[in-house]
Coordinates of C-alpha atoms in Angstrom, one line a residue:
Chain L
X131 CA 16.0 24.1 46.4
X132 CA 16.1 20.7 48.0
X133 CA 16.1 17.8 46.0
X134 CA 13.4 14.7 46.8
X135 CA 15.7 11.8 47.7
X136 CA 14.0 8.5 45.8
X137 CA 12.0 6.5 47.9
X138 CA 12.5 2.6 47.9
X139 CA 12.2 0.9 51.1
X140 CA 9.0 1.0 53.0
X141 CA 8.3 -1.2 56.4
X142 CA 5.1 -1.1 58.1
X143 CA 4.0 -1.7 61.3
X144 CA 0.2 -2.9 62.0
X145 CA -1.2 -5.6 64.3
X146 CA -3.5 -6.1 61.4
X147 CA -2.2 -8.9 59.3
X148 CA -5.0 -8.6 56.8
X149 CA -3.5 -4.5 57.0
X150 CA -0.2 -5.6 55.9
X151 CA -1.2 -7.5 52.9
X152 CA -3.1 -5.2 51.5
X153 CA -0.4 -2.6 52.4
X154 CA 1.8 -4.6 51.2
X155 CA 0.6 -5.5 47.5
X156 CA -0.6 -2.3 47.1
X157 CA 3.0 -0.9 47.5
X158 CA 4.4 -4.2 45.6
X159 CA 2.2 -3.3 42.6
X160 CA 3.9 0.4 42.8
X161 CA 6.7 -1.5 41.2
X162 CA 9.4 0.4 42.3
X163 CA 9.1 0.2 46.3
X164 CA 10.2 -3.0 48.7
X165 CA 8.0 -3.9 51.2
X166 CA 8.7 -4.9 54.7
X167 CA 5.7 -6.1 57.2
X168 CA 5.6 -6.8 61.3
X169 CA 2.9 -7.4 63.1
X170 CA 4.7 -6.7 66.2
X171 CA 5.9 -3.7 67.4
X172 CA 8.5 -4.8 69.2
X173 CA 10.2 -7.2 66.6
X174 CA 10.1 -3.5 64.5
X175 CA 11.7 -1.9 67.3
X176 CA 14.7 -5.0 67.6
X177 CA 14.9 -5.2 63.4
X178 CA 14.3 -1.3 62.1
X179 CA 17.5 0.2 63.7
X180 CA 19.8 -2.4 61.6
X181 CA 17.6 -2.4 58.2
X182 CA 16.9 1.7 58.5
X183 CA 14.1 2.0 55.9
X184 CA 13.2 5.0 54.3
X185 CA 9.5 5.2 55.5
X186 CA 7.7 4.1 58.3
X187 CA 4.2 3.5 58.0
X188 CA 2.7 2.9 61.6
X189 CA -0.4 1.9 63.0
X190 CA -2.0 4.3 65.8
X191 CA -4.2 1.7 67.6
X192 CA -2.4 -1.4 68.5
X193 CA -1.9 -3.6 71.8
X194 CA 1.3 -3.8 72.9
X195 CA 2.3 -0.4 72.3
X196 CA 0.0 2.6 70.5
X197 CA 1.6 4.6 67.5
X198 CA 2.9 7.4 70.2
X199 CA 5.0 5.1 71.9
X200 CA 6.5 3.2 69.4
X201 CA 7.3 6.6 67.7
X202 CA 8.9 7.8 70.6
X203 CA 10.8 4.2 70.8
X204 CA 12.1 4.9 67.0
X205 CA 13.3 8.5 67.1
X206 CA 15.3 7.4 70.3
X207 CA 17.4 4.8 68.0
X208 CA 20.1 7.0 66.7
X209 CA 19.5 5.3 62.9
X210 CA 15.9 6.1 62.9
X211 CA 16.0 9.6 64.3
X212 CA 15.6 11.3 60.8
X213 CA 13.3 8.6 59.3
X214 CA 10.1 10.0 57.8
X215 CA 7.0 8.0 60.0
X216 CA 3.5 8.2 58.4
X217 CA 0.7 7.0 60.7
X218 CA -2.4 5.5 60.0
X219 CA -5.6 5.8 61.9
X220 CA -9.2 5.6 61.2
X221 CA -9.4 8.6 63.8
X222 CA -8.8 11.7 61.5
X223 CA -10.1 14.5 63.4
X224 CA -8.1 18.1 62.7
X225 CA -7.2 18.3 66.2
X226 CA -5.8 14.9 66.3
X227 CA -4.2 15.3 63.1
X228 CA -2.6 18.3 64.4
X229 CA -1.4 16.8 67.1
X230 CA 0.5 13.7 65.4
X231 CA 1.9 16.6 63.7
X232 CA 3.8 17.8 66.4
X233 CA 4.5 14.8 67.3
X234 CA 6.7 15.0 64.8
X235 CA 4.8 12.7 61.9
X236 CA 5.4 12.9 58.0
X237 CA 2.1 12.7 57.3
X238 CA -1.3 11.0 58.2
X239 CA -3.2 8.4 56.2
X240 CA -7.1 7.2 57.2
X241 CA -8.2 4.5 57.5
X242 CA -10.0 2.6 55.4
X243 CA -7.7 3.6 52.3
X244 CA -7.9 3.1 48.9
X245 CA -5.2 0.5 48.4
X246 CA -5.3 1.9 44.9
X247 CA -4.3 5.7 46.0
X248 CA -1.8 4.3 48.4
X249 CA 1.4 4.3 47.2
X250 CA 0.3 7.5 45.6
X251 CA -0.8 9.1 48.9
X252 CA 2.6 7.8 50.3
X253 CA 4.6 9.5 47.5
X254 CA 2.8 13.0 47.7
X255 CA 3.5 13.0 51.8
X256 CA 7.5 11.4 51.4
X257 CA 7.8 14.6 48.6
X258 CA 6.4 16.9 50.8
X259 CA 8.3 15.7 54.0
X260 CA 10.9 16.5 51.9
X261 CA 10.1 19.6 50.7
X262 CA 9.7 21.0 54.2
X263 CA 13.3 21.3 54.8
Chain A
X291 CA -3.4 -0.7 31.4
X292 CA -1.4 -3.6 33.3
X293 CA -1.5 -2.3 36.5
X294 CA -4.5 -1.9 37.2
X295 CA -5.9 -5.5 36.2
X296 CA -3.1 -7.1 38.3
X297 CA -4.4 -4.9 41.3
X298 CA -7.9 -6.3 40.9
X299 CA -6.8 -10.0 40.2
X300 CA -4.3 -9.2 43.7
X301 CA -6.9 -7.8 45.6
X302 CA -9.7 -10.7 44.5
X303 CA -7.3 -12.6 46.0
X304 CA -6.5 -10.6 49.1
X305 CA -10.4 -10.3 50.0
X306 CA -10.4 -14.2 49.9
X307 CA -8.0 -14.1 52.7
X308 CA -9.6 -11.6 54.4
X309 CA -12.8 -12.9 54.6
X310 CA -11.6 -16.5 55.9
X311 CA -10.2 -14.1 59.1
X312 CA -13.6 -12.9 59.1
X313 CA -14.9 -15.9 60.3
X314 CA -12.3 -16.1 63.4
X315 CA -13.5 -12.3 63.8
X316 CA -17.0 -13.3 64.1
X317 CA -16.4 -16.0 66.2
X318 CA -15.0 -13.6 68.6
X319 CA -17.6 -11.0 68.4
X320 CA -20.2 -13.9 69.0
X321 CA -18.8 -15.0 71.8
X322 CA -18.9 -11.3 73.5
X323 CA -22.4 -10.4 72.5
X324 CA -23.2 -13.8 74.3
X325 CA -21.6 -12.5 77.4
X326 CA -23.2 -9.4 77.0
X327 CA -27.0 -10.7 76.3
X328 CA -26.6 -12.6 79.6
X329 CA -25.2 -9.5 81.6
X330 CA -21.4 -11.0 82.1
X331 CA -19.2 -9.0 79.3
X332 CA -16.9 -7.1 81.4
X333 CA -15.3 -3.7 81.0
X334 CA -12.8 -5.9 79.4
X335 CA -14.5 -7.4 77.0
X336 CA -16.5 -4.3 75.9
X337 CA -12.8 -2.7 74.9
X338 CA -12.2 -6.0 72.9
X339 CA -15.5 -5.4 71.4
X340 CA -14.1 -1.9 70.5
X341 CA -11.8 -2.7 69.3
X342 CA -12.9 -5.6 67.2
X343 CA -15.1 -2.8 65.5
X344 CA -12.5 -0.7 64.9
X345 CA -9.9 -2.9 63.4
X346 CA -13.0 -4.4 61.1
X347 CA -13.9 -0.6 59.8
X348 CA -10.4 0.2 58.8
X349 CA -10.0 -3.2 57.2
X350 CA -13.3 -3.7 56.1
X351 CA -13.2 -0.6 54.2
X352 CA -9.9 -0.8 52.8
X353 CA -11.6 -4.3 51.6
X354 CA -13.9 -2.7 49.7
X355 CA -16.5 -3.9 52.0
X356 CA -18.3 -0.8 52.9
X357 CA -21.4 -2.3 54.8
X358 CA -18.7 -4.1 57.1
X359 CA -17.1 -0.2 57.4
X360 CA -20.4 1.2 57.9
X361 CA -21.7 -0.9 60.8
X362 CA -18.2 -1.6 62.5
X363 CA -18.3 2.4 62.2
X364 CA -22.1 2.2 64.3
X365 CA -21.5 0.0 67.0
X366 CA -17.9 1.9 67.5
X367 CA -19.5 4.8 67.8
X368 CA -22.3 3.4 70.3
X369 CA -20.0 2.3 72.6
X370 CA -18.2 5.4 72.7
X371 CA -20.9 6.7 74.1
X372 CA -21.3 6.2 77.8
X373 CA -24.7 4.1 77.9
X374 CA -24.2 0.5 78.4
X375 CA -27.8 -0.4 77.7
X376 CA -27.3 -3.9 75.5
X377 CA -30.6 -3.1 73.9
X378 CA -28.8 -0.5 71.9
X379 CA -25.6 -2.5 70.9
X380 CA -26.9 -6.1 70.5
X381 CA -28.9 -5.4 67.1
X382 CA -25.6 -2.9 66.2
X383 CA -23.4 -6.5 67.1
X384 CA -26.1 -8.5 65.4
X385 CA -26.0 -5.9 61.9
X386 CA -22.0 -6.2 61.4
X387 CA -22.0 -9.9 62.1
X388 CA -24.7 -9.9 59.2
X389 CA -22.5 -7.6 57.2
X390 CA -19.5 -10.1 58.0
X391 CA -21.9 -12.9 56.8
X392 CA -22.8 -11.4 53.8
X393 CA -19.3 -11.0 53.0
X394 CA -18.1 -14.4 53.0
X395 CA -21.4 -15.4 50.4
X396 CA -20.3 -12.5 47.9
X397 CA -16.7 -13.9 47.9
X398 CA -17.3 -17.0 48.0
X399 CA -19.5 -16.2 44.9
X400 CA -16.7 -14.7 43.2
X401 CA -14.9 -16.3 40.4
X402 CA -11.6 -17.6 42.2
X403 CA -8.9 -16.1 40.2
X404 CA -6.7 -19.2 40.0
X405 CA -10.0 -21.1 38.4
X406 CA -10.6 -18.6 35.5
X407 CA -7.3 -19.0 33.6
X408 CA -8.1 -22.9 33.6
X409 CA -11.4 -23.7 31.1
X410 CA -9.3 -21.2 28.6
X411 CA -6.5 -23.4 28.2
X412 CA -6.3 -25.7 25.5
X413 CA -4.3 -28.9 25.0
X414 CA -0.8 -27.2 23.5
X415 CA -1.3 -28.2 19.7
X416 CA 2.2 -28.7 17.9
X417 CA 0.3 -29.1 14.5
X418 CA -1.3 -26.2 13.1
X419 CA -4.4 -27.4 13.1
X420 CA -7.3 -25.0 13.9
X421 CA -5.5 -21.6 13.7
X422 CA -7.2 -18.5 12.8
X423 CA -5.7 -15.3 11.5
X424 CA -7.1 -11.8 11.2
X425 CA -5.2 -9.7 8.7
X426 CA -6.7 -6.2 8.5
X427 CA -5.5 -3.8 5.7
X428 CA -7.3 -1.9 3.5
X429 CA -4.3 -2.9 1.0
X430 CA -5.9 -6.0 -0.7
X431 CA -2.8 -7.5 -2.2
X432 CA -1.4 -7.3 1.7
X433 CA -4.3 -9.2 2.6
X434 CA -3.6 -11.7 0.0
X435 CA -0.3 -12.3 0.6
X436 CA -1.2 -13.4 4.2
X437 CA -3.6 -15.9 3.1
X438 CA -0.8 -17.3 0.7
X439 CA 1.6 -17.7 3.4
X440 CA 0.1 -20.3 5.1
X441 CA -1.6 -23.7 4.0
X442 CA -4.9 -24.6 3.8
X443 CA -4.8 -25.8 7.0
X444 CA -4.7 -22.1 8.9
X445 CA -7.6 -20.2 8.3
X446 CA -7.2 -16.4 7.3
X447 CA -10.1 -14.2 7.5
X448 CA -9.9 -10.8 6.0
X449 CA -10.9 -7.7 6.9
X450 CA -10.7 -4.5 4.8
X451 CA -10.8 -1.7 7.5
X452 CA -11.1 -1.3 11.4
X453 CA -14.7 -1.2 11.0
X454 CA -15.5 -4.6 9.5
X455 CA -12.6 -6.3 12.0
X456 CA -14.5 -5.0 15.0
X457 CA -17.8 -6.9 12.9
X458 CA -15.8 -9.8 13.2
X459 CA -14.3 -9.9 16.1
X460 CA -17.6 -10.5 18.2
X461 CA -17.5 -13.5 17.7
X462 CA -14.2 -14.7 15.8
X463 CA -11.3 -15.8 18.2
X464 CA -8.2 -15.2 16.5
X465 CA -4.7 -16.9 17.5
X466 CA -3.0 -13.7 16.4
X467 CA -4.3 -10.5 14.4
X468 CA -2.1 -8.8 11.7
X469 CA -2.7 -5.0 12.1
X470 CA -1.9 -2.4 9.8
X471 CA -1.3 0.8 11.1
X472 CA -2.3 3.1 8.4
X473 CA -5.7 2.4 6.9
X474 CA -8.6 5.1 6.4
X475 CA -11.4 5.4 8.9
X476 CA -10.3 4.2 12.0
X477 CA -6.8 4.0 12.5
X478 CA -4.7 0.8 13.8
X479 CA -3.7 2.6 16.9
X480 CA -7.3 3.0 18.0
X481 CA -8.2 -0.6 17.3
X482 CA -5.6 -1.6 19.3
X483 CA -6.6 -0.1 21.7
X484 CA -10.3 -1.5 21.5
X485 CA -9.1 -4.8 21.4
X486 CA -6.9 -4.4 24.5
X487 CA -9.7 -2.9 26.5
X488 CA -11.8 -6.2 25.7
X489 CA -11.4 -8.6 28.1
X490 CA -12.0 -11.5 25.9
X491 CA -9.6 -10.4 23.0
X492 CA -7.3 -8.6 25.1
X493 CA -4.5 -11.7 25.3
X494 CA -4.8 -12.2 21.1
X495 CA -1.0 -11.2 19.8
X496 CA -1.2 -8.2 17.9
X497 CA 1.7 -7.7 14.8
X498 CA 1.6 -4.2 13.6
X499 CA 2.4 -3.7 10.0
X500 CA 3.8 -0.2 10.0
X501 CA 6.2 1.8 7.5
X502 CA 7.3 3.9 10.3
X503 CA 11.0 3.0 11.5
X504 CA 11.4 5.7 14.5
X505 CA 12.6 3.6 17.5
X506 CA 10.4 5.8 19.8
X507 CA 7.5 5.3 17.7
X508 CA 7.6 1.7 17.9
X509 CA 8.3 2.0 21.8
X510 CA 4.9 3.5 21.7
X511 CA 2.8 0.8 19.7
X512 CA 4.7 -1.6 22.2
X513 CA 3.8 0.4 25.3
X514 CA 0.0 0.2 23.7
X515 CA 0.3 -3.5 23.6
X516 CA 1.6 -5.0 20.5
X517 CA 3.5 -7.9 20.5
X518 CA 5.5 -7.6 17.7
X519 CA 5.8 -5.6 14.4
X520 CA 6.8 -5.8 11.0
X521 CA 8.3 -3.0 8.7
X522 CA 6.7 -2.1 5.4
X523 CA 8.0 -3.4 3.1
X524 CA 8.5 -6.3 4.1
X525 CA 9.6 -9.8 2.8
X526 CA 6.9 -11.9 3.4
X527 CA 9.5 -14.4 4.9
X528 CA 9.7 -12.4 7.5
X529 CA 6.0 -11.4 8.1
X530 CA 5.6 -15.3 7.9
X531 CA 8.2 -16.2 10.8
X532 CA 6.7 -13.7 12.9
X533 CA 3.4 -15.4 12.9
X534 CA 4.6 -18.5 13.2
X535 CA 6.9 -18.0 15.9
X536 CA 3.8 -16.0 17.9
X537 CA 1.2 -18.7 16.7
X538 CA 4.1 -21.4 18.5
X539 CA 3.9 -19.3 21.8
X540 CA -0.1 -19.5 21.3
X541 CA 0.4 -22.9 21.9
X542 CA 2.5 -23.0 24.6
X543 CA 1.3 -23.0 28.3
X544 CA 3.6 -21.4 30.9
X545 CA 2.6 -22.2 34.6
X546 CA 3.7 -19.6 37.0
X547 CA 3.9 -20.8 40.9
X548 CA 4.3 -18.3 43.6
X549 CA 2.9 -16.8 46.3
X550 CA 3.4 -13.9 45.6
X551 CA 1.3 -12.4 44.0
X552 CA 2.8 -9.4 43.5
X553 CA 5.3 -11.7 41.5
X554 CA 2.9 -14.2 39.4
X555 CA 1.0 -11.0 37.8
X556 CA 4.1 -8.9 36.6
X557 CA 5.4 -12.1 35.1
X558 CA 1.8 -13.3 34.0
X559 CA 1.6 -10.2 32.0
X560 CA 5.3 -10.4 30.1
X561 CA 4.8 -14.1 29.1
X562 CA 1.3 -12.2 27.8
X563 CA 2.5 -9.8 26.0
X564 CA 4.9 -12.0 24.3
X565 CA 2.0 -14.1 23.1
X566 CA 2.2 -17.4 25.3
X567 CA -0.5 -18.5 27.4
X568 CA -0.3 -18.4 31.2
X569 CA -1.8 -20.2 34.3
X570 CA -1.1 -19.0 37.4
X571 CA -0.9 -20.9 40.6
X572 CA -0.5 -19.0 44.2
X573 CA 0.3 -22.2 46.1
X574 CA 2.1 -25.4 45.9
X575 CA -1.5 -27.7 46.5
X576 CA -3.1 -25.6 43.8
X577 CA -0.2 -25.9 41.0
X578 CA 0.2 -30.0 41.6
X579 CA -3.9 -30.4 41.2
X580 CA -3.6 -28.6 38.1
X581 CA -1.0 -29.7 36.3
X582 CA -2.8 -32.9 36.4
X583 CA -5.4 -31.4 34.1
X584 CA -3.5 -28.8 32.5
X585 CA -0.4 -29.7 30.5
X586 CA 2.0 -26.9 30.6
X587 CA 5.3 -26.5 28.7
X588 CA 7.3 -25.1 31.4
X589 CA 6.6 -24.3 35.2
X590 CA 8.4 -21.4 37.0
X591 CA 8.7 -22.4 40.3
X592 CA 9.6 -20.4 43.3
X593 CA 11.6 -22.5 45.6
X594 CA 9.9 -20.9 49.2
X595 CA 6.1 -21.1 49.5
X596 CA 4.4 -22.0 52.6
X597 CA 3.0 -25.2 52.5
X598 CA 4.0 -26.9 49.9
X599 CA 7.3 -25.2 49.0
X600 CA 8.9 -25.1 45.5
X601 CA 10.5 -28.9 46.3
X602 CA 8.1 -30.2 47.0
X603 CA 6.5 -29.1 43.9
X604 CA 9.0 -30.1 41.9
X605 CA 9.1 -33.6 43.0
X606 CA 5.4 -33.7 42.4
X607 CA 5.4 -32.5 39.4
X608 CA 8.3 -34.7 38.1
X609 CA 6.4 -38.3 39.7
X610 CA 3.5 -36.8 37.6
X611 CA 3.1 -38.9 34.0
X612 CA 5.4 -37.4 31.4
X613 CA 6.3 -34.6 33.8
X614 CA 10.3 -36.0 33.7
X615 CA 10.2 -34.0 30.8
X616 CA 8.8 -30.8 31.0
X617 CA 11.3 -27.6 31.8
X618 CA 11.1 -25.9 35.0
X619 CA 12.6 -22.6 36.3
X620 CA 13.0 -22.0 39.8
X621 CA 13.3 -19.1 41.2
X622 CA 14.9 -18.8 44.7
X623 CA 14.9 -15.9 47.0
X624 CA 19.0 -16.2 48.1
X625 CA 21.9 -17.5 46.2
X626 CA 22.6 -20.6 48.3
X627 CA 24.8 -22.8 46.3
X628 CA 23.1 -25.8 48.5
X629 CA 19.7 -24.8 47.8
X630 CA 21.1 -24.4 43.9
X631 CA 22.5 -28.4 43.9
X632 CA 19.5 -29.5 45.7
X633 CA 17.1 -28.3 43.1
X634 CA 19.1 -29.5 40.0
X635 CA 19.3 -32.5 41.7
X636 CA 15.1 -32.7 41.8
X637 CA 15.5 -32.3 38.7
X638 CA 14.6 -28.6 38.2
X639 CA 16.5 -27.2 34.9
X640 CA 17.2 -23.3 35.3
X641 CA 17.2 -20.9 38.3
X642 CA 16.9 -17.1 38.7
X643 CA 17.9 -15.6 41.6
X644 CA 15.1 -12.8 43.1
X645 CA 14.9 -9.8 43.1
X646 CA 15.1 -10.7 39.1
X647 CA 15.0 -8.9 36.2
X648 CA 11.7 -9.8 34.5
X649 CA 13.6 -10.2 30.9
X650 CA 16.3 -12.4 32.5
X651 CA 13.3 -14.7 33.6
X652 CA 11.9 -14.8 30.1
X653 CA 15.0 -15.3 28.4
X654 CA 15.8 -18.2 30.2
X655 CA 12.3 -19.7 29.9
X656 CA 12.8 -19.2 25.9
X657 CA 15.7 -21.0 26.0
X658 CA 14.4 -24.0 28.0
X659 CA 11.2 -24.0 25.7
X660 CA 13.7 -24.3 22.7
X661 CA 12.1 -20.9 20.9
X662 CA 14.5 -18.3 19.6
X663 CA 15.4 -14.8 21.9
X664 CA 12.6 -12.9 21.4
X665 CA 12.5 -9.2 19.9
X666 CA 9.7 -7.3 20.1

């Protein structure tokens, strides 16, 4: 039986700053979990391999870079190879979901959320992520 | 249950925010259906309109703003589809920009959170004139004891069971409510809870009078929300220097500073459920304007807020009249022995280092307000 490590640090990565502060004090309120926000894929990509979070919670549909690539971009940093990435879309169609799956995601969350569920959601998917292997 | 109100305070607050980036949204989803009335919106600027609508029904809804979710959904959908008729999109534009619209009047219709705690607070009394107590036993020479305690001065009102407290309680405003856990009828514990699930009576100081000494027990009444207890029998020495040391933190206004609101709730609700009463202030501008009208007894101040950050505060609040001589508690994000000098040198009188442990914050505050370590 594998044990569930404890979840702590969470970053989030969403072009959407009104996104991150809802994600944000959402997870805040959780109590237990720390909270880090970018706007910017790319400053994620530069600060993520140093600070090695537990989670990643990444946005599909964004500018510079969609959810794909900037998964792709993570699992090639040596730190972030093993790190659990959740993403959120507002497209949750089975076949899409299946495909982030083999992707290689944790998990998917819709969008709009409940930021009341959230951290709850998030828990559920890190146990299960776990659980898996 | 804590949590929950501190989300729906949080999230009052976050929709505030949101809805002032509505207005840039709008703006930009104005200019577009312009260009598309008049036959000049681009392939370009029909994939910013896409994704305008897209952003706005994942945010909108997460909002709690379902019409914004339900008609950013529509016009996303519409110009999925391959027709680029404008008849079809421009009333689907015109509908969320209404939805947007309506929006901004319900929240700007909403009680601001940092105006509510305000009308509540009263000038902190040091006399103890005006106090109500609500002892509720169905042991009458309890009750009368209570009332001897105290001079003529406080008022006690009795009650003899749960029943005839809730009577009272409609309309009575106590400063703290003596509770005894064991009567017939309806027990303490469920009173309790009533009066914590009333919004109005919900920050009154409960004291539990109980003859039950298990430690986990008494966990339990605190989890449920009393401030304090007293062990039958007791010495009425006792009972009477646990009022008054609650009735003292009735009259004592804490002002919490922060932007974070994450922060000023979780610390909101301990200096609650100790029994002192709290204003909270999510910027720098906001705290200054009301501790003009407000007289707190001690600030907690964090040091890095955009705008006016927690210096700037503190100078502020020190230049205001008799503010030389009111406590204040910083708390500051990094343990920078410069940033530590600095604010002693402004003049604040404590700091706490974050993260913090909530009961580190509060015992420092007890000692700047001069009030003995509290024990619940």
């Amino acid at each position: 039986m594998s044990t569930v490590p404890i979840l702590k640090t969470i970053s989030c990565i969403d072009d959407d700053e009104d996104i991150l502060a809802i994600v944000d004090m959402a997870l805040q309120l959780d109590g237990d979990l720390e909270v880090s926000t970018y706007q910017s894929a790319l400053e994620a990509l530069e600060t993520l391999p140093r600070t090695v979070p537990d989670l990643i919670l990444l946005d599909v549909m964004m500018p510079e870079m969609d959810g794909q690539q900037v998964l792709e971009s993570l699992r090639q940093r040596p730190t972030l190879v093993a790190t659990p990435v959740i993403f959120m879309t507002a497209r949750v169609q089975a076949q899409e979901v299946e495909r982030y799956h083999a992707l290689g995601v944790a998990g998917v969350i819709s969008k709009p959320f409940d930021p009341i569920t959230l951290s709850g959601d998030i828990r559920r998917i890190w146990s299960e992520a776990y659980g898996r292997h | 249950m804590a949590a929950t109100e501190a989300q729906s305070t949080a999230l009052a607050v976050l929709r505030r925010n949101f809805v002032k980036h509505l207005q840039e949204r709008s703006a930009v989803i104005q200019e577009i259906r312009h260009l598309c009335e008049v036959g000049q919106a681009s392939a370009e600027h029909y994939k910013n309109l896409k994704r305008e609508a897209h952003k706005l029904a994942g945010s909108g809804g997460s909002y709690g703003f379902s019409e914004i979710r339900e008609r950013a959904q529509s016009l996303e959908g519409s110009l999925d589809a391959t027709s680029t008729n404008t008849s079809v999109y421009l009333p689907l534009i015109d509908a969320l920009l209404e939805a947007c619209a309506t929006a901004e009047a319900v929240t700007g219709a909403e009680q601001p959170v940092e105006q509510a705690p305000a009308p509540a607070v009263p000038e902190p009394q040091r006399a103890a004139t005006g106090t109500t107590i609500l002892v509720v036993d169905d042991d009458e020479s309890i009750r009368s004891l209570v009332g001897s305690l105290f001079s003529e001065q406080v008022r006690v009102v009795e009650a003899p069971d749960a029943d005839r407290a809730q009577v009272l309680l409609v309309e009575l405003r106590p400063d703290v409510i003596i509770l005894d856990e064991d009567m017939p009828g309806l027990k303490g514990r469920d009173l309790l809870a009533r009066i914590k699930s009333n919004t109005t009576l919900a920050e009154v100081p409960v004291i539990m009078l109980t003859s039950n000494q298990r430690a986990a027990d008494i966990a339990v009444f605190i989890a449920e929300g009393i401030t304090t207890y007293c062990p039958k029998p007791f010495a009425p020495q006792t009972l009477k220097e646990r009022i008054e040391s609650i009735l003292i933190r009735r009259r004592t206004t804490v002002m919490i500073i922060d932007d974070d609101i994450a922060v000023g709730e979780l610390l909101r609700h301990k200096f609650q459920a100790l029994g002192f009463r709290v204003v909270l202030a999510s910027n720098g501008q906001q705290a200054v304007t009301m501790a003009k009208n407000c007289k707190a007894d001690l600030y907690v101040l964090d040091r890095m807020m955009p705008g006016l950050d927690g210096f700037a505060v503190l100078k502020a609040l020190r230049a205001q009249p008799g503010g030389a001589d009111i406590p204040v508690l910083m708390l500051t994000a990094k343990r920078r022995p410069e940033d530590i000098v600095q604010g002693l040198e402004l003049g604040a009188n404590d700091y706490v280092v974050k993260p913090f442990a909530p009961d580190e914050v509060l015992a420092r505050s007890m000692r700047l307000l001069r009030l003995p370590a509290f024990t619940p």
